[in-house]
Amino acid sequence: GDEGRTAGAAPLATDPAPPPLPEVDPGVWVVEQGDSFWSIAEQVVGAEDAASADERATRRYWRRLVEANRAGLVDPGNPDLLLPGQRLVLPAPDT
């Protein structure tokens, strides 16, 4: 009876706590299900200055975002193909 419980608990006791995720880096975006370069561009441009988050500003940033990450894409010719967990470089928004 007690053996199973002890054996099951032992790995939890010896495993170190996982390191915190480095989400504090404002220059990195970790892709989640449903993200696209366009949705990311909208959020980055809107977070920087909601008043300037028009479609033209979003499109400008979208282009820079795609180019900054093209080499690391699963299919460099298809920027719409993003996978959850993929890390993207965020260029600084226009000021």
PDB file of C-alpha atoms in Angstrom:
ATOM      1  CA  GLY A   1       0.000   0.000   0.000  1.00  0.00           C
ATOM      2  CA  ASP A   2       2.485   2.624   1.135  1.00  0.00           C
ATOM      3  CA  GLU A   3       5.157   1.613  -1.387  1.00  0.00           C
ATOM      4  CA  GLY A   4       3.218   2.874  -4.405  1.00  0.00           C
ATOM      5  CA  ARG A   5       2.507   6.221  -2.814  1.00  0.00           C
ATOM      6  CA  THR A   6       6.103   6.755  -1.717  1.00  0.00           C
ATOM      7  CA  ALA A   7       7.507   5.809  -5.110  1.00  0.00           C
ATOM      8  CA  GLY A   8       5.087   8.166  -6.840  1.00  0.00           C
ATOM      9  CA  ALA A   9       5.962  11.060  -4.556  1.00  0.00           C
ATOM     10  CA  ALA A  10       9.745  10.649  -4.705  1.00  0.00           C
ATOM     11  CA  PRO A  11      10.280  12.175  -8.208  1.00  0.00           C
ATOM     12  CA  LEU A  12       8.279  15.245  -7.218  1.00  0.00           C
ATOM     13  CA  ALA A  13      10.415  15.766  -4.131  1.00  0.00           C
ATOM     14  CA  THR A  14      13.715  15.436  -6.022  1.00  0.00           C
ATOM     15  CA  ASP A  15      12.791  17.400  -9.171  1.00  0.00           C
ATOM     16  CA  PRO A  16      14.063  20.979  -8.965  1.00  0.00           C
ATOM     17  CA  ALA A  17      11.525  23.707  -9.542  1.00  0.00           C
ATOM     18  CA  PRO A  18      11.305  24.566 -13.266  1.00  0.00           C
ATOM     19  CA  PRO A  19      13.033  27.829 -14.145  1.00  0.00           C
ATOM     20  CA  PRO A  20      10.683  30.754 -14.733  1.00  0.00           C
ATOM     21  CA  LEU A  21       9.817  31.347 -18.369  1.00  0.00           C
ATOM     22  CA  PRO A  22      11.781  34.236 -19.899  1.00  0.00           C
ATOM     23  CA  GLU A  23       8.638  36.110 -20.923  1.00  0.00           C
ATOM     24  CA  VAL A  24      10.026  39.324 -19.470  1.00  0.00           C
ATOM     25  CA  ASP A  25      12.063  39.856 -22.640  1.00  0.00           C
ATOM     26  CA  PRO A  26      10.046  42.418 -24.628  1.00  0.00           C
ATOM     27  CA  GLY A  27      11.969  41.509 -27.776  1.00  0.00           C
ATOM     28  CA  VAL A  28      10.701  37.926 -27.904  1.00  0.00           C
ATOM     29  CA  TRP A  29       7.211  36.620 -28.637  1.00  0.00           C
ATOM     30  CA  VAL A  30       6.293  32.987 -27.939  1.00  0.00           C
ATOM     31  CA  VAL A  31       3.652  31.897 -30.442  1.00  0.00           C
ATOM     32  CA  GLU A  32       0.394  30.567 -29.013  1.00  0.00           C
ATOM     33  CA  GLN A  33      -2.406  28.715 -30.797  1.00  0.00           C
ATOM     34  CA  GLY A  34      -4.221  31.160 -33.073  1.00  0.00           C
ATOM     35  CA  ASP A  35      -1.406  33.730 -33.285  1.00  0.00           C
ATOM     36  CA  SER A  36      -0.495  35.175 -36.671  1.00  0.00           C
ATOM     37  CA  PHE A  37       2.058  37.771 -37.681  1.00  0.00           C
ATOM     38  CA  TRP A  38      -0.858  40.157 -38.232  1.00  0.00           C
ATOM     39  CA  SER A  39      -2.407  39.600 -34.772  1.00  0.00           C
ATOM     40  CA  ILE A  40       1.018  39.992 -33.158  1.00  0.00           C
ATOM     41  CA  ALA A  41       1.677  43.199 -35.130  1.00  0.00           C
ATOM     42  CA  GLU A  42      -1.706  44.597 -34.036  1.00  0.00           C
ATOM     43  CA  GLN A  43      -0.949  43.885 -30.384  1.00  0.00           C
ATOM     44  CA  VAL A  44       2.579  45.309 -30.491  1.00  0.00           C
ATOM     45  CA  VAL A  45       1.562  48.466 -32.381  1.00  0.00           C
ATOM     46  CA  GLY A  46      -1.527  48.913 -30.194  1.00  0.00           C
ATOM     47  CA  ALA A  47       0.436  48.415 -26.970  1.00  0.00           C
ATOM     48  CA  GLU A  48       2.971  51.028 -28.019  1.00  0.00           C
ATOM     49  CA  ASP A  49       0.454  53.708 -28.932  1.00  0.00           C
ATOM     50  CA  ALA A  50      -3.230  52.876 -29.299  1.00  0.00           C
ATOM     51  CA  ALA A  51      -3.853  56.121 -31.191  1.00  0.00           C
ATOM     52  CA  SER A  52      -1.401  55.174 -33.951  1.00  0.00           C
ATOM     53  CA  ALA A  53      -2.581  51.554 -34.223  1.00  0.00           C
ATOM     54  CA  ASP A  54      -4.216  52.075 -37.589  1.00  0.00           C
ATOM     55  CA  GLU A  55      -4.038  49.522 -40.356  1.00  0.00           C
ATOM     56  CA  ARG A  56      -1.176  51.303 -42.124  1.00  0.00           C
ATOM     57  CA  ALA A  57       1.022  51.290 -38.986  1.00  0.00           C
ATOM     58  CA  THR A  58       0.127  47.650 -38.377  1.00  0.00           C
ATOM     59  CA  ARG A  59       0.987  46.736 -41.976  1.00  0.00           C
ATOM     60  CA  ARG A  60       4.378  48.510 -41.731  1.00  0.00           C
ATOM     61  CA  TYR A  61       5.211  46.662 -38.526  1.00  0.00           C
ATOM     62  CA  TRP A  62       3.893  43.368 -39.942  1.00  0.00           C
ATOM     63  CA  ARG A  63       6.384  43.614 -42.831  1.00  0.00           C
ATOM     64  CA  ARG A  64       9.277  44.286 -40.441  1.00  0.00           C
ATOM     65  CA  LEU A  65       8.163  41.429 -38.178  1.00  0.00           C
ATOM     66  CA  VAL A  66       8.006  38.922 -41.049  1.00  0.00           C
ATOM     67  CA  GLU A  67      11.417  39.967 -42.396  1.00  0.00           C
ATOM     68  CA  ALA A  68      13.026  39.830 -38.928  1.00  0.00           C
ATOM     69  CA  ASN A  69      11.832  36.241 -38.512  1.00  0.00           C
ATOM     70  CA  ARG A  70      11.838  34.840 -42.056  1.00  0.00           C
ATOM     71  CA  ALA A  71      15.071  32.832 -41.609  1.00  0.00           C
ATOM     72  CA  GLY A  72      13.646  31.008 -38.586  1.00  0.00           C
ATOM     73  CA  LEU A  73      10.268  30.121 -40.079  1.00  0.00           C
ATOM     74  CA  VAL A  74       9.195  26.532 -40.689  1.00  0.00           C
ATOM     75  CA  ASP A  75       8.525  27.573 -44.308  1.00  0.00           C
ATOM     76  CA  PRO A  76      10.230  30.916 -45.115  1.00  0.00           C
ATOM     77  CA  GLY A  77       7.955  31.302 -48.141  1.00  0.00           C
ATOM     78  CA  ASN A  78       4.829  31.012 -45.980  1.00  0.00           C
ATOM     79  CA  PRO A  79       4.824  33.518 -43.097  1.00  0.00           C
ATOM     80  CA  ASP A  80       1.287  32.421 -42.193  1.00  0.00           C
ATOM     81  CA  LEU A  81       2.628  29.094 -40.897  1.00  0.00           C
ATOM     82  CA  LEU A  82       3.449  29.658 -37.219  1.00  0.00           C
ATOM     83  CA  LEU A  83       3.648  26.868 -34.659  1.00  0.00           C
ATOM     84  CA  PRO A  84       2.731  27.181 -30.972  1.00  0.00           C
ATOM     85  CA  GLY A  85       5.901  27.504 -28.905  1.00  0.00           C
ATOM     86  CA  GLN A  86       7.870  29.085 -31.755  1.00  0.00           C
ATOM     87  CA  ARG A  87       9.887  32.104 -30.592  1.00  0.00           C
ATOM     88  CA  LEU A  88       9.768  35.251 -32.717  1.00  0.00           C
ATOM     89  CA  VAL A  89      12.023  38.291 -32.586  1.00  0.00           C
ATOM     90  CA  LEU A  90      10.054  41.512 -32.141  1.00  0.00           C
ATOM     91  CA  PRO A  91      11.693  44.503 -33.830  1.00  0.00           C
ATOM     92  CA  ALA A  92      11.231  47.770 -31.975  1.00  0.00           C
ATOM     93  CA  PRO A  93       8.008  49.482 -33.099  1.00  0.00           C
ATOM     94  CA  ASP A  94       8.171  52.768 -34.976  1.00  0.00           C
ATOM     95  CA  THR A  95       8.237  55.738 -32.645  1.00  0.00           C
TER      96      THR A  95
END
